[in-house]
Structure formats: structure tokens, C-alpha cells
Short mmCIF file of C-alpha atoms in Angstrom, two decimals:
data_model
loop_
_atom_site.label_atom_id
_atom_site.label_comp_id
_atom_site.label_asym_id
_atom_site.label_seq_id
_atom_site.Cartn_x
_atom_site.Cartn_y
_atom_site.Cartn_z
CA UNK G 253 -11.88 8.67 -29.45
CA UNK G 254 -9.97 11.70 -29.84
CA UNK G 255 -11.61 13.76 -27.32
CA UNK G 256 -10.66 10.73 -24.93
CA UNK G 257 -7.05 10.99 -26.23
CA UNK G 258 -6.84 14.74 -25.55
CA UNK G 259 -8.17 14.43 -22.11
CA UNK G 260 -5.91 11.84 -21.22
CA UNK G 261 -3.20 13.84 -22.84
CA UNK G 262 -4.02 17.14 -20.84
CA UNK G 263 -4.24 14.93 -17.65
CA UNK G 264 -0.93 13.22 -18.03
CA UNK G 265 0.71 16.60 -18.89
CA UNK G 266 -0.65 17.90 -15.69
CA UNK G 267 0.16 14.99 -13.85
CA UNK G 268 3.82 15.21 -15.16
CA UNK G 269 4.21 18.74 -14.34
CA UNK G 270 2.92 18.48 -10.82
CA UNK G 271 5.28 15.31 -10.52
CA UNK G 272 8.27 17.51 -11.32
CA UNK G 273 7.23 20.07 -9.02
CA UNK G 274 6.49 17.50 -6.20
CA UNK G 275 10.01 16.23 -6.87
CA UNK G 276 11.51 19.71 -6.57
CA UNK G 277 9.76 20.13 -3.74
CA UNK G 278 10.65 16.97 -2.06
CA UNK G 279 14.33 17.15 -3.03
CA UNK G 280 14.99 20.73 -1.31
CA UNK G 281 12.54 19.84 1.60
CA UNK G 282 14.40 16.72 2.16
CA UNK G 283 17.30 19.12 2.96
CA UNK G 284 15.52 21.80 4.61
CA UNK G 285 13.37 19.94 7.12
CA UNK G 286 14.60 16.99 9.17
CA UNK G 287 12.83 13.33 9.02
CA UNK G 288 11.07 14.24 12.52
CA UNK G 289 9.49 17.31 11.00
CA UNK G 290 8.30 15.54 7.79
CA UNK G 291 7.02 12.47 9.81
CA UNK G 292 5.13 15.12 12.23
CA UNK G 293 3.36 16.51 9.25
CA UNK G 294 2.64 13.11 7.67
CA UNK G 295 0.72 12.11 10.67
CA UNK G 296 -1.25 15.30 10.84
CA UNK G 297 -2.46 14.84 7.33
CA UNK G 298 -3.16 11.21 8.22
CA UNK G 299 -5.26 12.20 11.39
CA UNK G 300 -7.15 14.68 8.89
CA UNK G 301 -7.75 12.60 5.98
CA UNK G 302 -10.72 11.02 7.57
CA UNK G 303 -12.35 14.30 8.00
CA UNK G 304 -11.43 15.05 4.40
CA UNK G 305 -13.34 12.01 3.14
CA UNK G 306 -16.28 12.75 4.99
CA UNK G 307 -16.50 16.50 3.52
CA UNK G 308 -16.30 15.25 -0.01
CA UNK G 309 -19.32 12.80 0.99
CA UNK G 310 -19.45 11.54 -2.80
CA UNK G 311 -20.70 14.38 -3.92
CA UNK G 312 -18.16 14.83 -6.70
CA UNK G 313 -18.97 11.18 -7.93
CA UNK G 314 -22.59 12.44 -8.05
CA UNK G 315 -22.34 15.31 -10.03
CA UNK G 316 -20.13 13.20 -12.64
CA UNK G 317 -22.24 10.10 -12.94
CA UNK G 318 -25.82 11.74 -12.78
CA UNK G 319 -27.17 11.02 -16.08
CA UNK G 320 -29.19 14.77 -16.24
CA UNK G 321 -27.58 17.35 -14.39
CA UNK G 322 -30.02 20.22 -13.26
CA UNK G 323 -29.24 23.44 -11.18
CA UNK G 324 -31.13 21.70 -8.08
CA UNK G 325 -28.53 19.05 -8.17
CA UNK G 326 -25.45 21.47 -8.24
CA UNK G 327 -27.02 23.71 -5.66
CA UNK G 328 -28.01 20.65 -3.38
CA UNK G 329 -24.26 19.39 -3.73
CA UNK G 330 -23.06 22.78 -2.98
CA UNK G 331 -25.40 23.56 0.00
CA UNK G 332 -24.35 20.03 1.56
CA UNK G 333 -20.43 20.82 0.72
CA UNK G 334 -20.45 24.06 2.69
CA UNK G 335 -22.57 22.40 5.54
CA UNK G 336 -20.12 19.40 5.86
CA UNK G 337 -17.34 21.81 5.42
CA UNK G 338 -18.30 24.24 8.24
CA UNK G 339 -19.23 21.59 10.49
CA UNK G 340 -15.90 19.49 10.26
CA UNK G 341 -13.81 23.03 10.53
CA UNK G 342 -15.40 23.44 13.72
CA UNK G 343 -15.07 19.81 15.03
CA UNK G 344 -11.38 19.58 13.77
CA UNK G 345 -10.38 22.72 15.66
CA UNK G 346 -12.20 21.53 18.73
CA UNK G 347 -10.25 18.10 18.72
CA UNK G 348 -7.07 19.62 17.73
CA UNK G 349 -5.45 19.92 21.67
CA UNK G 350 -6.59 16.31 22.18
CA UNK G 351 -4.41 15.28 19.07
CA UNK G 352 -1.30 17.05 20.26
CA UNK G 353 -1.79 15.44 23.90
CA UNK G 354 -2.25 12.17 22.54
CA UNK G 355 0.96 12.32 20.54
CA UNK G 356 2.77 14.18 23.08
CA UNK G 357 3.71 16.82 20.66
CA UNK G 358 2.23 20.53 21.05
CA UNK G 359 3.23 21.02 17.24
CA UNK G 360 0.53 18.65 15.94
CA UNK G 361 -2.25 21.05 17.30
CA UNK G 362 -0.78 23.99 15.45
CA UNK G 363 -0.63 22.04 12.12
CA UNK G 364 -4.01 20.45 12.56
CA UNK G 365 -5.51 24.02 13.24
CA UNK G 366 -3.72 25.20 9.86
CA UNK G 367 -4.77 22.26 7.97
CA UNK G 368 -8.43 22.86 9.04
CA UNK G 369 -8.91 25.99 7.13
CA UNK G 370 -8.98 24.02 3.73
CA UNK G 371 -12.56 22.62 4.99
CA UNK G 372 -13.84 26.43 4.43
CA UNK G 373 -12.22 26.28 0.83
CA UNK G 374 -12.51 22.98 -0.54
CA UNK G 375 -16.33 22.95 -0.82
CA UNK G 376 -16.18 25.44 -3.77
CA UNK G 377 -13.23 24.01 -5.24
CA UNK G 378 -14.51 20.37 -5.28
CA UNK G 379 -17.89 21.24 -6.73
CA UNK G 380 -16.52 23.58 -9.68
CA UNK G 381 -13.71 20.75 -10.32
CA UNK G 382 -16.34 18.00 -10.44
CA UNK G 383 -18.16 20.11 -13.24
CA UNK G 384 -15.29 20.81 -15.23
CA UNK G 385 -14.40 16.90 -14.84
CA UNK G 386 -17.62 16.16 -16.02
CA UNK G 387 -17.43 18.39 -19.07
CA UNK G 388 -14.02 16.61 -19.90
CA UNK G 389 -12.41 20.36 -19.57
CA UNK G 390 -9.08 18.77 -18.57
CA UNK G 391 -7.20 21.46 -20.41
CA UNK G 392 -8.51 24.18 -18.16
CA UNK G 393 -8.11 21.90 -15.19
CA UNK G 394 -4.51 21.44 -15.98
CA UNK G 395 -3.72 25.14 -16.14
CA UNK G 396 -5.65 25.69 -12.78
CA UNK G 397 -3.90 22.72 -10.84
CA UNK G 398 -0.44 23.53 -12.23
CA UNK G 399 -0.70 27.29 -11.00
CA UNK G 400 -2.10 26.11 -7.70
CA UNK G 401 0.85 23.71 -7.42
CA UNK G 402 3.50 26.41 -8.40
CA UNK G 403 2.15 28.81 -5.46
CA UNK G 404 2.12 25.77 -3.37
CA UNK G 405 5.37 24.50 -3.78
CA UNK G 406 7.05 28.26 -3.55
CA UNK G 407 5.04 28.82 -0.49
CA UNK G 408 6.35 25.59 1.23
CA UNK G 409 10.00 26.24 0.27
CA UNK G 410 10.13 29.85 1.09
CA UNK G 411 8.33 29.09 4.57
CA UNK G 412 10.57 26.22 5.30
CA UNK G 413 13.77 28.31 4.32
CA UNK G 414 12.56 30.79 6.79
CA UNK G 415 12.20 28.34 9.59
CA UNK G 416 8.74 27.41 9.73
CA UNK G 417 9.52 23.73 9.85
CA UNK G 418 6.33 21.38 9.69
CA UNK G 419 4.31 24.18 9.30
CA UNK G 420 5.39 25.25 5.85
CA UNK G 421 4.05 22.14 4.64
CA UNK G 422 0.43 22.88 5.98
CA UNK G 423 0.52 26.59 4.64
CA UNK G 424 1.71 25.13 1.34
CA UNK G 425 -1.83 22.98 1.20
CA UNK G 426 -3.71 26.33 2.12
CA UNK G 427 -1.86 28.46 -0.61
CA UNK G 428 -2.59 25.86 -3.11
CA UNK G 429 -6.58 25.76 -2.20
CA UNK G 430 -6.72 29.56 -2.42
CA UNK G 431 -4.96 29.76 -5.84
CA UNK G 432 -7.52 26.95 -7.33
CA UNK G 433 -10.31 28.98 -5.78
CA UNK G 434 -9.19 32.36 -7.47
CA UNK G 435 -8.33 30.52 -10.65
CA UNK G 436 -12.09 29.30 -10.86
CA UNK G 437 -13.30 32.56 -10.36
CA UNK G 438 -10.90 34.27 -13.01
CA UNK G 439 -12.24 31.85 -15.61
CA UNK G 440 -15.89 32.24 -14.68
CA UNK G 441 -16.46 28.63 -13.52
CA UNK G 442 -18.24 30.23 -10.37
CA UNK G 443 -21.04 31.55 -12.24
CA UNK G 444 -22.50 27.78 -12.70
CA UNK G 445 -22.98 27.59 -9.05
CA UNK G 446 -26.57 28.38 -8.17
CA UNK G 447 -27.71 29.33 -4.63
CA UNK G 448 -27.06 26.48 -2.14
CA UNK G 449 -29.82 24.36 -1.27
CA UNK G 450 -30.61 20.73 0.05
CA UNK G 451 -33.72 19.95 -2.29
CA UNK G 452 -31.78 16.91 -3.65
CA UNK G 453 -30.00 15.78 -0.63
CA UNK G 454 -31.95 12.16 -0.51
CA UNK G 455 -30.57 11.40 -4.06
CA UNK G 456 -27.00 12.56 -3.04
CA UNK G 457 -27.27 10.55 0.30
CA UNK G 458 -28.04 7.38 -1.98
CA UNK G 459 -24.85 7.43 -3.37
CA UNK G 460 -22.66 9.60 -0.94
CA UNK G 461 -23.88 7.54 2.17
CA UNK G 462 -22.41 4.09 1.20
CA UNK G 463 -19.23 5.83 -0.58
CA UNK G 464 -18.23 7.81 2.44
CA UNK G 465 -18.32 4.75 4.53
CA UNK G 466 -16.31 2.82 2.12
CA UNK G 467 -13.99 5.94 2.00
CA UNK G 468 -13.53 6.28 5.61
CA UNK G 469 -12.53 2.72 5.89
CA UNK G 470 -10.25 2.82 3.05
CA UNK G 471 -8.52 6.12 4.25
CA UNK G 472 -8.08 4.45 7.66
CA UNK G 473 -6.26 1.68 5.91
CA UNK G 474 -4.14 3.74 3.88
CA UNK G 475 -3.20 5.86 7.14
CA UNK G 476 -3.28 3.69 9.77
CA UNK G 477 0.35 2.65 9.53
CA UNK G 478 1.45 6.19 9.94
CA UNK G 479 -0.80 6.64 12.70
CA UNK G 480 0.32 3.68 14.65
CA UNK G 481 4.11 4.14 13.78
CA UNK G 482 3.95 7.49 15.28
CA UNK G 483 2.43 6.33 18.37
CA UNK G 484 4.53 3.19 18.77
CA UNK G 485 7.81 3.96 17.61
CA UNK G 486 8.43 7.70 16.57
CA UNK G 487 7.91 10.41 13.85
CA UNK G 488 11.33 9.75 12.16
CA UNK G 489 10.10 5.97 11.59
CA UNK G 490 6.91 7.64 10.08
CA UNK G 491 8.97 9.56 7.92
CA UNK G 492 11.48 6.79 6.81
CA UNK G 493 8.20 4.44 5.76
CA UNK G 494 6.53 7.57 4.28
CA UNK G 495 9.46 8.02 1.96
CA UNK G 496 9.66 4.65 0.72
CA UNK G 497 5.93 4.21 -0.01
CA UNK G 498 6.64 7.65 -1.58
CA UNK G 499 8.45 6.20 -4.42
CA UNK G 500 5.54 3.65 -5.28
CA UNK G 501 2.92 6.56 -4.93
CA UNK G 502 4.78 8.06 -7.71
CA UNK G 503 2.76 5.76 -9.93
CA UNK G 504 0.10 4.03 -7.44
CA UNK G 505 -1.02 7.55 -6.45
CA UNK G 506 -0.05 10.44 -8.69
CA UNK G 507 0.19 8.86 -12.22
CA UNK G 508 -2.98 6.71 -11.41
CA UNK G 509 -4.88 9.65 -10.33
CA UNK G 510 -4.35 11.38 -13.57
CA UNK G 511 -5.55 8.05 -15.31
CA UNK G 512 -8.29 7.70 -12.83
CA UNK G 513 -9.66 11.25 -13.26
CA UNK G 514 -10.27 10.82 -17.06
CA UNK G 515 -11.22 7.05 -16.62
CA UNK G 516 -14.05 7.77 -14.25
CA UNK G 517 -16.07 10.40 -16.62
CA UNK G 518 -15.22 8.09 -19.63
CA UNK G 519 -16.37 5.02 -18.10
CA UNK G 520 -19.44 7.00 -16.73
CA UNK G 521 -20.05 8.28 -20.36
CA UNK G 522 -19.83 4.86 -22.05
CA UNK G 523 -22.01 3.22 -19.28
CA UNK G 524 -24.82 5.94 -20.18
CA UNK G 525 -24.18 5.25 -24.01
CA UNK G 526 -24.63 1.52 -23.38
CA UNK G 527 -20.99 0.82 -24.79
CA UNK G 528 -18.92 -2.37 -23.93
CA UNK G 529 -17.30 -1.45 -20.67
CA UNK G 530 -15.36 -4.53 -20.17
CA UNK G 531 -13.42 -4.08 -23.44
CA UNK G 532 -12.39 -0.73 -22.24
CA UNK G 533 -11.40 -1.88 -18.98
CA UNK G 534 -9.23 -4.56 -20.41
CA UNK G 535 -7.33 -1.90 -22.71
CA UNK G 536 -7.05 0.34 -19.52
CA UNK G 537 -5.25 -2.33 -17.48
CA UNK G 538 -3.17 -3.25 -20.43
CA UNK G 539 -2.12 0.37 -20.71
CA UNK G 540 -1.58 0.76 -16.94
CA UNK G 541 0.49 -2.31 -16.27
CA UNK G 542 2.62 -1.67 -19.43
CA UNK G 543 3.80 1.33 -17.60
CA UNK G 544 3.76 0.20 -14.13
CA UNK G 545 5.56 -2.90 -14.11
CA UNK G 546 8.93 -1.38 -15.78
CA UNK G 547 8.67 1.61 -13.58
CA UNK G 548 8.13 -0.45 -10.40
CA UNK G 549 10.75 -3.11 -11.59
CA UNK G 550 13.25 -0.12 -12.07
CA UNK G 551 12.64 1.61 -9.15
CA UNK G 552 12.89 -1.96 -6.99
CA UNK G 553 16.46 -2.34 -8.77
CA UNK G 554 17.49 1.25 -7.81
CA UNK G 555 16.15 2.10 -4.49
CA UNK G 556 19.38 3.60 -2.97
CA UNK G 557 20.40 5.38 -6.12
CA UNK G 558 16.73 7.09 -6.48
CA UNK G 559 16.60 8.21 -3.01
CA UNK G 560 20.04 9.70 -2.79
CA UNK G 561 19.42 11.51 -6.12
CA UNK G 562 16.06 12.80 -4.79
CA UNK G 563 16.52 13.28 -1.39
CA UNK G 564 20.01 12.70 -0.08
CA UNK G 565 21.90 10.41 1.83
CA UNK G 566 19.82 10.92 5.22
CA UNK G 567 17.19 8.91 3.72
CA UNK G 568 19.22 5.65 3.03
CA UNK G 569 17.08 3.71 5.85
CA UNK G 570 14.37 3.98 3.53
CA UNK G 571 15.94 1.85 0.54
CA UNK G 572 15.18 -1.82 2.07
CA UNK G 573 11.65 -0.95 2.11
CA UNK G 574 11.62 0.29 -1.46
CA UNK G 575 11.32 -2.92 -3.52
CA UNK G 576 8.83 -4.39 -1.23
CA UNK G 577 6.47 -1.60 -1.76
CA UNK G 578 7.35 -1.58 -5.51
CA UNK G 579 6.15 -5.44 -5.53
CA UNK G 580 2.72 -4.38 -3.61
CA UNK G 581 2.35 -1.66 -6.11
CA UNK G 582 2.83 -4.12 -9.16
CA UNK G 583 0.32 -6.27 -8.01
CA UNK G 584 -2.24 -3.82 -7.34
CA UNK G 585 -1.88 -1.88 -10.79
CA UNK G 586 -4.03 -5.32 -11.86
CA UNK G 587 -6.87 -4.10 -10.09
CA UNK G 588 -6.59 -0.22 -9.54
CA UNK G 589 -9.15 0.59 -11.93
CA UNK G 590 -11.91 -1.82 -10.72
CA UNK G 591 -13.36 0.44 -8.08
CA UNK G 592 -13.39 3.35 -10.72
CA UNK G 593 -15.21 1.17 -13.36
CA UNK G 594 -17.78 -0.22 -10.82
CA UNK G 595 -18.77 3.15 -9.48
CA UNK G 596 -18.83 4.82 -13.01
CA UNK G 597 -21.27 1.70 -13.88
CA UNK G 598 -23.59 2.62 -11.30
CA UNK G 599 -22.67 -0.12 -8.65
CA UNK G 600 -21.67 2.13 -5.99
CA UNK G 601 -23.03 0.23 -3.23
CA UNK G 602 -21.26 -3.28 -4.24
CA UNK G 603 -18.01 -1.17 -4.68
CA UNK G 604 -18.64 0.18 -1.31
CA UNK G 605 -19.24 -3.31 0.42
CA UNK G 606 -16.15 -4.45 -1.06
CA UNK G 607 -14.05 -1.77 0.30
CA UNK G 608 -15.99 -2.05 3.77
CA UNK G 609 -15.01 -5.48 3.96
CA UNK G 610 -11.47 -5.42 3.06
CA UNK G 611 -9.96 -2.12 4.38
CA UNK G 612 -10.77 -2.78 8.03
CA UNK G 613 -9.15 -6.26 7.70
CA UNK G 614 -6.00 -4.53 5.93
CA UNK G 615 -5.96 -1.73 8.91
CA UNK G 616 -6.40 -4.11 11.35
CA UNK G 617 -3.49 -6.53 9.93
CA UNK G 618 -1.10 -3.52 9.41
CA UNK G 619 -1.71 -2.51 13.12
CA UNK G 620 -0.98 -5.84 14.60
CA UNK G 621 2.23 -6.09 12.50
CA UNK G 622 3.54 -2.93 13.88
CA UNK G 623 2.55 -3.63 17.48
CA UNK G 624 4.13 -7.10 17.53
CA UNK G 625 6.88 -6.54 15.38
CA UNK G 626 7.75 -2.93 15.88
CA UNK G 627 9.81 -3.10 12.61
CA UNK G 628 9.49 -1.31 9.12
CA UNK G 629 10.35 -4.44 7.06
CA UNK G 630 7.79 -6.63 8.66
CA UNK G 631 5.22 -3.91 7.97
CA UNK G 632 6.29 -3.47 4.41
CA UNK G 633 6.07 -7.50 3.89
CA UNK G 634 2.68 -7.38 5.33
CA UNK G 635 1.80 -4.75 2.91
CA UNK G 636 2.71 -6.74 0.05
CA UNK G 637 0.74 -9.94 1.03
CA UNK G 638 -2.44 -7.59 1.50
CA UNK G 639 -2.01 -6.21 -1.80
CA UNK G 640 -1.49 -9.58 -3.63
CA UNK G 641 -4.73 -10.85 -1.78
CA UNK G 642 -6.56 -7.52 -2.85
CA UNK G 643 -6.30 -8.39 -6.65
CA UNK G 644 -8.53 -11.48 -6.82
CA UNK G 645 -10.81 -10.26 -4.36
CA UNK G 646 -11.87 -7.17 -6.23
CA UNK G 647 -12.03 -9.17 -9.34
CA UNK G 648 -14.40 -11.32 -7.48
CA UNK G 649 -16.75 -8.38 -6.72
CA UNK G 650 -16.34 -7.24 -10.41
CA UNK G 651 -17.54 -10.40 -11.54
CA UNK G 652 -20.87 -9.94 -9.49
CA UNK G 653 -21.65 -7.06 -11.84
CA UNK G 654 -19.55 -6.91 -14.61
CA UNK G 655 -17.91 -10.21 -15.93
CA UNK G 656 -14.39 -10.18 -16.68
CA UNK G 657 -12.96 -11.32 -19.91
CA UNK G 658 -10.09 -13.35 -18.42
CA UNK G 659 -8.87 -14.67 -21.61
CA UNK G 660 -8.13 -11.18 -23.14
CA UNK G 661 -6.66 -10.03 -19.75
CA UNK G 662 -4.26 -12.70 -19.55
CA UNK G 663 -3.22 -12.26 -22.95
CA UNK G 664 -2.46 -8.56 -22.18
CA UNK G 665 -0.74 -8.93 -19.03
CA UNK G 666 1.42 -11.80 -20.49
CA UNK G 667 2.63 -9.37 -23.07
CA UNK G 668 3.19 -6.69 -20.31
CA UNK G 669 5.16 -9.18 -18.35
CA UNK G 670 7.38 -9.86 -21.42
CA UNK G 671 7.60 -6.30 -21.89
CA UNK G 672 8.68 -5.52 -18.42
CA UNK G 673 11.24 -8.15 -18.12
CA UNK G 674 13.10 -7.23 -21.51
CA UNK G 675 12.73 -3.63 -20.95
CA UNK G 676 14.63 -4.05 -17.42
CA UNK G 677 17.32 -6.62 -18.70
CA UNK G 678 19.99 -4.14 -19.70
CA UNK G 679 19.72 -2.23 -16.59
CA UNK G 680 20.01 -5.60 -14.60
CA UNK G 681 23.03 -6.57 -16.45
CA UNK G 682 24.96 -3.28 -15.51
CA UNK G 683 23.81 -3.89 -11.79
CA UNK G 684 25.23 -7.32 -12.00
CA UNK G 685 28.32 -6.34 -13.89
CA UNK G 686 29.04 -2.71 -12.13
CA UNK G 687 27.50 -2.33 -8.86
CA UNK G 688 29.17 -3.28 -5.71
CA UNK G 689 27.54 -5.16 -2.87
CA UNK G 690 25.57 -3.17 -0.69
CA UNK G 691 26.46 0.06 -2.43
CA UNK G 692 25.08 2.65 -4.78
CA UNK G 693 25.82 2.39 -8.65
CA UNK G 694 27.85 5.24 -9.65
CA UNK G 695 25.68 8.16 -11.44
CA UNK G 696 27.12 7.73 -14.85
CA UNK G 697 26.04 4.01 -14.70
CA UNK G 698 22.85 4.79 -13.25
CA UNK G 699 21.82 7.27 -15.83
CA UNK G 700 23.05 4.96 -18.58
CA UNK G 701 20.61 2.32 -16.89
CA UNK G 702 17.63 5.04 -17.15
CA UNK G 703 18.35 5.49 -20.93
CA UNK G 704 18.77 1.60 -21.89
CA UNK G 705 15.37 1.06 -20.11
CA UNK G 706 13.54 3.79 -21.82
CA UNK G 707 14.97 2.91 -25.27
CA UNK G 708 14.27 -0.74 -24.70
CA UNK G 709 10.89 -0.38 -23.69
CA UNK G 710 9.97 2.07 -26.64
CA UNK G 711 11.48 -0.34 -28.82
CA UNK G 712 9.55 -3.28 -27.34
CA UNK G 713 6.39 -1.50 -27.90
CA UNK G 714 6.71 -1.48 -31.48
CA UNK G 715 8.15 -5.18 -31.71
CA UNK G 716 5.40 -6.50 -29.52
CA UNK G 717 2.98 -4.56 -31.66
CA UNK G 718 1.54 -3.33 -28.17
CA UNK G 719 -1.69 -1.10 -28.08
CA UNK G 720 0.08 1.38 -26.29
CA UNK G 721 2.26 1.73 -29.06
CA UNK G 722 -0.77 2.89 -31.39
CA UNK G 723 -1.63 5.27 -28.75
CA UNK G 724 1.80 6.68 -28.21
CA UNK G 725 2.14 7.38 -31.77
CA UNK G 726 -1.47 9.07 -32.17
CA UNK G 727 -0.87 11.14 -28.99
CA UNK G 728 2.76 12.13 -29.33
CA UNK G 729 4.47 11.41 -32.77
CA UNK G 730 1.68 11.92 -35.10
CA UNK G 731 1.21 15.77 -34.15
CA UNK G 732 5.02 16.58 -33.86
CA UNK G 733 5.52 14.88 -37.55
CA UNK G 734 2.55 17.08 -38.82
CA UNK G 735 4.03 20.05 -37.43
CA UNK G 736 7.35 19.43 -38.82
CA UNK G 737 5.96 18.46 -42.16
CA UNK G 738 4.22 22.05 -42.25
CA UNK G 739 7.58 23.61 -40.96
CA UNK G 740 9.77 22.25 -43.75
CA UNK G 741 7.00 22.23 -46.37
CA UNK G 742 8.28 23.72 -49.69
CA UNK G 743 6.03 26.84 -50.69
#
């Protein structure tokens, strides 16, 4: 348990540092680049993301989950990664002019050419990162990823200041990948890589094939709204929608990535040891929703204030969309770890089936909404409806292989609902009392709401005897208290 806590601690520390860098980058880029330029890059990333999924091909999952990892397994994973990366590099570069022609913007061709360089670098990074995650070396991963983020942020901001526009974001991604690769060489992780080979390709294909198809469907579902918006509306509308979703993604993607990166190897290790996975899943969902629901509630109460603080007034049009996406994120928090759990427990094909069914339906639904309504609010409402329906859907698939303790889950979720409601009560009272209709709350009052919500949340963790309170004490307060005792201990 101490190893798991330390891994979570390093993973969260990494994620917090990366979020701080991202917020700094977003705040400055929102003033250096126009919504048109940011929307252009968003569409480029959405187009290339499908190729990125194919490049991964379940190799990371295979290396983490496989019970007895031998050099032939690592060499085969590396061989497939290099083969896929090189092939996709050529394919993406060949189709880049077609992308620019489809969207009637030559800038897209240039950006896609730059992003494609990642296919030559990421095969090494992904294999070495998977091996470090399997060994729970999250302290080292934190240092490497933070260094890569610092270089990426510096590169992006410097190039944006110099007038490179959307290309500055693409070159920032390349700088991050190169920094991570150099870091792996410095720490000696590359010595673990054997000669590339393909001897175990059938075993990898057994896991990677279904996962890749499912991940392609997921990637299309996630990116389809930006692709369709870019074609049917314009790149500015893409950026407005992306900025609104970005506040939801601060938790749904960024913080959840930190949790999943630890949860997956931890679940896989528990599965290999024959431990009770459902008990760990209930505890994980309880911890996630205890943080997610107050977070989404607060952002949903103060969308205009948060957007202006982070990005400036030019993004005010994103504010009405934020509460809808926060509502979707709050529902998704209850099921976010189910694919991770099923994958770690060895039910990759069932998980892939679940994704293959729901993701195309989601993609088609969102595309039709954009096509018929040409309106971002309608898209956000449809996003909420799909997210709500996805929760029982994923639990139904989980029930087929890992029965859920619904009574225990309901108790924890009810406690977290009370926790979120009471935590947000002081901020809601200030909003009703002080905020003029349709305007932003003055910043002194806004920061008072931030402080009141944080203090209320911490006190309620203790009052409600929430399991997260014990973890907080073990992870944060106990080490600080011990150091203070040593510092002031009488000789």
C-alpha cells in the first residue's frame, strides 16, 4: 500500500506540475494566438490522433499486463512500434496535402507535416515509458515528463511570440518528445531495449488488435466534433468549443490520466495476485468522485470568471458551454475507471467490444447534431446525454466479467454527493448574493469562493469520515508532521 501511495503521490505531483505549466501556456497563448490559429491546430491534432492510436497498437498495455516479461516480448514490442511508426510517418506525410485541400487551408498541410515527426520518436518513448510504469517507477517518470513539459512550453511560447502561429504548438510537441527521448538515454533506460524483432507478434496482436480497433473508435468519437465543426462551421467555433471542453478536461483528462497511469499497473498487479478487484474499484471511484464533483460544480458555477482569469475576455463565448460539459464530466467520473479495470483484469476483448459499440454511436450522434443544428449549445447538450447513457452502459459490460458491489458503491456516491453539495454551498450563497445577472463576479469575491470551497471540502472530509481523509493524512499531513517534529525536537 505504501508503494501505491508513493506512486499516486508522484503521479499527482507530476500531473499538478504539468497542469500548472499547461495553464501558464494556455494563459499566454490565448493572448499570443487568435482563436482561428488555436482552432486550426486543434483540427490538425484531431486528424492525426487516429494514426497515433494505430501507432500504439496496444503495445503499452501488453508490456504492463503480461505476467512474465522477457526480452523477446520487449524486442517484439519495439519492432512493431518502429514498423508502425515508420509506416504512419510516410502515410501521414503523403496525405497531408489532401487534408489541406479538404479544409481549404494550406496551413493544415504544414502543421500535419510537423506533427508527423513524432511517429519517428514516439516508438522508443512509449516502450520505455511502459517499462517504467510496469516497475512503478513514477518518481523517475515525473522528472522526465516535467522536464519535457518545461521544454515544450518554452518552445511553444517562444515560437508563438516570434510569430510562428499555429506551427508553434506543433513544434512544442516535437520538442517534448525529443526531450523525453534524451532523458531516457541519460537515465540509462534505453539499455533495457533489446534488438528489435517480431517473434512475439502473434501474442501482441491478440491484445493489440481488439484494443486498437476500440481505441480508433474512441479517438474518432472524441475528435469528431472538432473535425465536423471545422468543416461545417469554422476554426474559431472549433476553438470556442475546445476551450469550453478544456475546463472539463482539466479533470476528466489531465487528472484522470494521472490516476489511470497508476491504477492500471496497480489493478494488473492485484489481478495477478488474485486480490479483490471490486473492493479496490469501489474505493477508486469513491476517491475520484469525491474530488471530481466539487471540481465540476465549482467550474460550472464560475465559467466566465475562470475563462477570463485564465484566457482573457476574448473567450467569453465559451462560458455558456462550460456548465454542460462539467455536467457531462460529473457523470463520466463514475465510470472512467471501468475500461482500465477490465483491461487490467485481462478482459481486453470485452472492453474493446464495449467501446466498438458505443463510440461509433456517440460519433454519429454528435455529428448529426452539428449537421442539423449548426449550434455549439446543442452539441454540448447532446454531449451530456451521451455521457449520462454511457454510465449504465459500461457498468453493464463490467457486470459480465466483474460483478459490481452496487450497495457499497451507492453508499460512497451518496456520501460524495453530500460532500460536493455542502462544499459548494458557501460559494453558491456568495453567487446569489453578490454576482450581477449575466456578469462576472468581482475577483476578490471569486477568490473568497475558492478559499471557502477548499476549506469546506477539507473539513467535510473529516466530518464525514471519508476514506479520502485517511489517504490525505497518510500522503500529506503525516510526512510534514514527522519532519516538523524532527526539526523542533529538543537535543
